[in-house]
Amino acid sequence: SECVAFSEERLAANSSTGAEKSDQMASPTKVAVVVGAGSKYSQDGGAELPPSSRWGLGGALSLRFAAGGFHVVLLGRRVPILEEVADAVRAEGGTATTCACDVTDDDSVKRAFDVAQHVGDVEVLVFNAAPGLPEGRNFWNMPAPHEVEPAYLQTAFNIGVTGCVRCTKHVIPQMLERKRGTILLTGATMSLRGSAKFAALSPVKFALRSLGQSMFQEYAPQGVHVGH
């Protein structure tokens, strides 16, 4: 992918050109990685957002961390959308790197985090990746529990829970070594309680919250904050 080629080039030459997908850093910097930075992006055509909403959590958090002085590394499956988010970050004076990342693929995740860690120390990881809705469904037409396809749940867990494990394993060792760092897992009301017509989504969000609680109990005493 473009970001991987860029990473290798910078490792060799420590220089940048206009064709690269990252802003040149003059010195080591703090990095915030946003996984699912293009999620719920209203101009994508694949999100159910009010017309006044330009960003979902992925884009909004990218802008917020950039405003706080972080170099944001934007990960997701659709690089053109990530580039639009990066352009918005840069327009507000921030810096950004984009990189394709499929959280269901070990190699893809490793390549993306290699790029992020080359930019600087990953101080913050936001996990905002989530499965799409079941085929042919929307939020007003979700399946009842007996209508949920097992294959959908398997895919959803691979994205929304196992995907988180794949990502965090690339940053937690370094955070523990530095005795600091923050991991944020995005959720929803369905993380706290199941509702009618949400049997396809609630189990994944419940599991992600449980994973976050386990990580908090494990790593908070060692200086790594985990929030959901």
Short mmCIF file of C-alpha atoms in Angstrom, two decimals:
data_model
loop_
_atom_site.label_atom_id
_atom_site.label_comp_id
_atom_site.label_asym_id
_atom_site.label_seq_id
_atom_site.Cartn_x
_atom_site.Cartn_y
_atom_site.Cartn_z
CA SER A 1 0.00 0.00 0.00
CA GLU A 2 1.03 3.64 -0.38
CA CYS A 3 1.56 4.15 3.33
CA VAL A 4 3.85 1.14 3.60
CA ALA A 5 5.99 2.27 0.68
CA PHE A 6 6.15 5.70 2.28
CA SER A 7 7.24 4.27 5.60
CA GLU A 8 10.07 2.30 4.04
CA GLU A 9 11.22 5.34 2.07
CA ARG A 10 11.33 7.51 5.17
CA LEU A 11 13.20 4.84 7.09
CA ALA A 12 15.83 4.90 4.35
CA ALA A 13 15.99 8.61 3.53
CA ASN A 14 14.21 10.47 6.36
CA SER A 15 12.79 12.89 3.80
CA SER A 16 9.43 13.62 2.21
CA THR A 17 7.92 14.65 -1.12
CA GLY A 18 4.57 16.05 -2.13
CA ALA A 19 3.39 12.60 -3.19
CA GLU A 20 3.60 11.18 0.31
CA LYS A 21 0.52 10.72 2.46
CA SER A 22 2.08 12.17 5.63
CA ASP A 23 3.15 15.60 6.84
CA GLN A 24 6.85 15.92 7.54
CA MET A 25 7.69 16.08 11.24
CA ALA A 26 10.66 18.27 12.22
CA SER A 27 11.18 16.37 15.48
CA PRO A 28 9.74 13.37 17.37
CA THR A 29 6.12 13.98 18.22
CA LYS A 30 3.22 12.49 20.08
CA VAL A 31 0.89 10.43 17.91
CA ALA A 32 -2.81 9.63 18.17
CA VAL A 33 -3.94 6.69 16.03
CA VAL A 34 -7.62 6.69 15.09
CA VAL A 35 -8.79 3.31 13.80
CA GLY A 36 -11.98 3.81 11.82
CA ALA A 37 -11.26 7.48 11.20
CA GLY A 38 -13.71 7.54 8.29
CA SER A 39 -16.54 5.76 10.10
CA LYS A 40 -19.98 7.37 9.78
CA TYR A 41 -18.65 9.98 7.40
CA SER A 42 -21.80 11.62 6.01
CA GLN A 43 -20.37 12.40 2.56
CA ASP A 44 -19.59 8.71 2.10
CA GLY A 45 -23.19 7.86 1.32
CA GLY A 46 -23.07 4.90 3.67
CA ALA A 47 -24.06 6.52 6.94
CA GLU A 48 -27.37 7.46 8.52
CA LEU A 49 -26.50 10.89 9.92
CA PRO A 50 -28.56 14.10 10.10
CA PRO A 51 -27.90 16.42 7.14
CA SER A 52 -26.15 18.88 9.48
CA SER A 53 -23.63 16.25 10.62
CA ARG A 54 -20.40 16.25 8.70
CA TRP A 55 -18.43 13.90 10.92
CA GLY A 56 -19.06 10.84 12.95
CA LEU A 57 -16.82 9.95 15.89
CA GLY A 58 -13.86 8.97 13.73
CA GLY A 59 -13.51 12.30 11.97
CA ALA A 60 -14.52 14.37 14.99
CA LEU A 61 -11.96 12.72 17.27
CA SER A 62 -9.27 13.06 14.61
CA LEU A 63 -9.88 16.80 14.50
CA ARG A 64 -9.97 17.07 18.28
CA PHE A 65 -6.69 15.27 18.87
CA ALA A 66 -5.01 17.21 16.07
CA ALA A 67 -6.16 20.44 17.71
CA GLY A 68 -4.58 19.18 20.92
CA GLY A 69 -1.17 18.95 19.30
CA PHE A 70 -1.14 15.31 18.26
CA HIS A 71 -0.05 14.10 14.87
CA VAL A 72 -3.06 11.97 13.92
CA VAL A 73 -2.63 8.72 12.03
CA LEU A 74 -5.92 7.90 10.31
CA LEU A 75 -6.60 4.22 9.65
CA GLY A 76 -9.47 2.64 7.77
CA ARG A 77 -10.40 0.64 4.71
CA ARG A 78 -11.23 3.57 2.43
CA VAL A 79 -8.21 5.80 1.89
CA PRO A 80 -10.01 8.48 -0.18
CA ILE A 81 -12.32 9.16 2.78
CA LEU A 82 -9.36 9.20 5.16
CA GLU A 83 -7.70 11.76 2.91
CA GLU A 84 -10.76 14.02 3.18
CA VAL A 85 -10.54 13.82 6.97
CA ALA A 86 -6.79 14.52 6.76
CA ASP A 87 -7.45 17.56 4.56
CA ALA A 88 -9.84 18.90 7.21
CA VAL A 89 -7.20 18.32 9.89
CA ARG A 90 -4.59 20.19 7.85
CA ALA A 91 -7.00 23.02 7.08
CA GLU A 92 -7.23 23.64 10.82
CA GLY A 93 -3.45 23.64 11.24
CA GLY A 94 -2.98 20.03 12.26
CA THR A 95 -0.86 17.24 10.81
CA ALA A 96 -2.01 13.83 9.64
CA THR A 97 -0.98 10.57 8.05
CA THR A 98 -3.41 8.23 6.29
CA CYS A 99 -3.01 4.51 5.85
CA ALA A 100 -5.26 1.71 4.64
CA CYS A 101 -5.99 -0.81 7.39
CA ASP A 102 -8.26 -3.84 7.52
CA VAL A 103 -8.64 -4.76 11.20
CA THR A 104 -9.56 -8.35 10.25
CA ASP A 105 -6.14 -8.90 8.67
CA ASP A 106 -3.06 -9.35 10.87
CA ASP A 107 -0.60 -8.22 8.20
CA SER A 108 -2.62 -5.14 7.30
CA VAL A 109 -2.79 -4.07 10.94
CA LYS A 110 0.93 -4.64 11.46
CA ARG A 111 1.85 -2.58 8.39
CA ALA A 112 -0.39 0.29 9.49
CA PHE A 113 1.02 0.42 13.01
CA ASP A 114 4.58 0.19 11.70
CA VAL A 115 3.83 3.43 9.85
CA ALA A 116 2.27 5.03 12.93
CA GLN A 117 5.22 4.12 15.15
CA HIS A 118 7.67 5.47 12.60
CA VAL A 119 5.97 8.87 12.82
CA GLY A 120 6.42 8.98 16.60
CA ASP A 121 5.40 7.52 19.94
CA VAL A 122 1.78 6.37 19.91
CA GLU A 123 0.39 8.08 23.00
CA VAL A 124 -3.28 7.53 22.14
CA LEU A 125 -5.14 4.76 20.34
CA VAL A 126 -8.79 5.27 19.46
CA PHE A 127 -10.56 2.09 18.32
CA ASN A 128 -13.63 3.16 16.37
CA ALA A 129 -13.92 0.29 13.88
CA ALA A 130 -17.32 -1.36 13.70
CA PRO A 131 -19.14 -3.75 11.38
CA GLY A 132 -21.64 -2.53 8.86
CA LEU A 133 -25.30 -3.37 9.28
CA PRO A 134 -26.60 -6.74 8.07
CA GLU A 135 -27.17 -6.80 4.34
CA GLY A 136 -30.42 -5.15 3.33
CA ARG A 137 -31.02 -3.66 6.77
CA ASN A 138 -31.04 -0.19 8.29
CA PHE A 139 -31.59 1.11 11.82
CA TRP A 140 -35.35 1.10 11.28
CA ASN A 141 -35.40 -2.45 9.93
CA MET A 142 -33.06 -4.54 12.06
CA PRO A 143 -33.42 -8.32 12.44
CA ALA A 144 -35.03 -9.94 15.46
CA PRO A 145 -32.74 -12.31 17.40
CA HIS A 146 -33.96 -15.40 15.54
CA GLU A 147 -33.31 -13.64 12.22
CA VAL A 148 -29.65 -12.85 12.88
CA GLU A 149 -27.33 -14.84 10.64
CA PRO A 150 -24.48 -16.59 12.51
CA ALA A 151 -22.10 -15.69 9.69
CA TYR A 152 -22.87 -12.01 10.24
CA LEU A 153 -22.10 -12.25 13.95
CA GLN A 154 -18.81 -14.02 13.24
CA THR A 155 -17.77 -11.22 10.90
CA ALA A 156 -18.99 -8.55 13.30
CA PHE A 157 -16.99 -9.97 16.21
CA ASN A 158 -13.90 -10.27 14.02
CA ILE A 159 -14.13 -6.55 13.24
CA GLY A 160 -15.44 -5.09 16.47
CA VAL A 161 -13.68 -7.22 19.10
CA THR A 162 -10.87 -9.30 17.63
CA GLY A 163 -9.94 -6.27 15.52
CA CYS A 164 -9.41 -4.33 18.73
CA VAL A 165 -7.12 -7.05 20.06
CA ARG A 166 -5.11 -6.95 16.83
CA CYS A 167 -4.63 -3.19 17.14
CA THR A 168 -3.91 -2.90 20.85
CA LYS A 169 -1.21 -5.56 20.82
CA HIS A 170 0.89 -3.20 18.67
CA VAL A 171 0.81 -0.30 21.14
CA ILE A 172 0.40 -1.71 24.64
CA PRO A 173 3.98 -3.05 25.05
CA GLN A 174 5.43 0.39 24.23
CA MET A 175 2.92 2.14 26.49
CA LEU A 176 3.80 -0.17 29.35
CA GLU A 177 7.48 0.49 28.80
CA ARG A 178 6.87 4.27 28.94
CA LYS A 179 4.39 3.83 31.82
CA ARG A 180 1.87 6.03 30.06
CA GLY A 181 -0.66 5.95 27.23
CA THR A 182 -4.36 6.06 26.52
CA ILE A 183 -6.64 3.59 24.75
CA LEU A 184 -10.17 4.72 23.95
CA LEU A 185 -12.86 2.30 22.74
CA THR A 186 -15.94 3.92 21.24
CA GLY A 187 -19.31 2.51 22.20
CA ALA A 188 -23.02 3.17 22.26
CA THR A 189 -26.05 2.68 24.48
CA MET A 190 -26.19 -0.88 23.19
CA SER A 191 -22.87 -1.46 24.98
CA LEU A 192 -24.81 -1.18 28.25
CA ARG A 193 -28.12 -2.85 27.47
CA GLY A 194 -29.68 -4.92 24.75
CA SER A 195 -32.76 -3.60 22.99
CA ALA A 196 -35.34 -5.08 20.69
CA LYS A 197 -34.10 -5.29 17.11
CA PHE A 198 -30.46 -4.84 18.11
CA ALA A 199 -29.45 -8.46 18.64
CA ALA A 200 -27.12 -8.22 15.65
CA LEU A 201 -25.17 -5.32 17.14
CA SER A 202 -25.42 -5.35 20.94
CA PRO A 203 -23.37 -8.54 21.53
CA VAL A 204 -20.35 -7.01 19.78
CA LYS A 205 -20.57 -3.75 21.71
CA PHE A 206 -21.08 -5.61 25.00
CA ALA A 207 -17.99 -7.70 24.28
CA LEU A 208 -15.88 -4.68 23.38
CA ARG A 209 -16.86 -2.95 26.62
CA SER A 210 -15.97 -6.08 28.58
CA LEU A 211 -12.62 -6.24 26.83
CA GLY A 212 -12.04 -2.60 27.74
CA GLN A 213 -12.84 -3.29 31.39
CA SER A 214 -10.37 -6.17 31.45
CA MET A 215 -7.68 -4.02 29.86
CA PHE A 216 -8.35 -1.24 32.37
CA GLN A 217 -7.97 -3.60 35.32
CA GLU A 218 -4.79 -5.03 33.83
CA TYR A 219 -3.01 -1.89 32.65
CA ALA A 220 -4.26 1.07 34.71
CA PRO A 221 -1.96 0.20 37.64
CA GLN A 222 0.92 0.33 35.14
CA GLY A 223 0.12 3.83 33.88
CA VAL A 224 -2.00 3.04 30.81
CA HIS A 225 -5.50 4.51 30.83
CA VAL A 226 -8.26 2.56 29.08
CA GLY A 227 -11.65 4.19 28.57
CA HIS A 228 -14.90 3.22 26.91
#
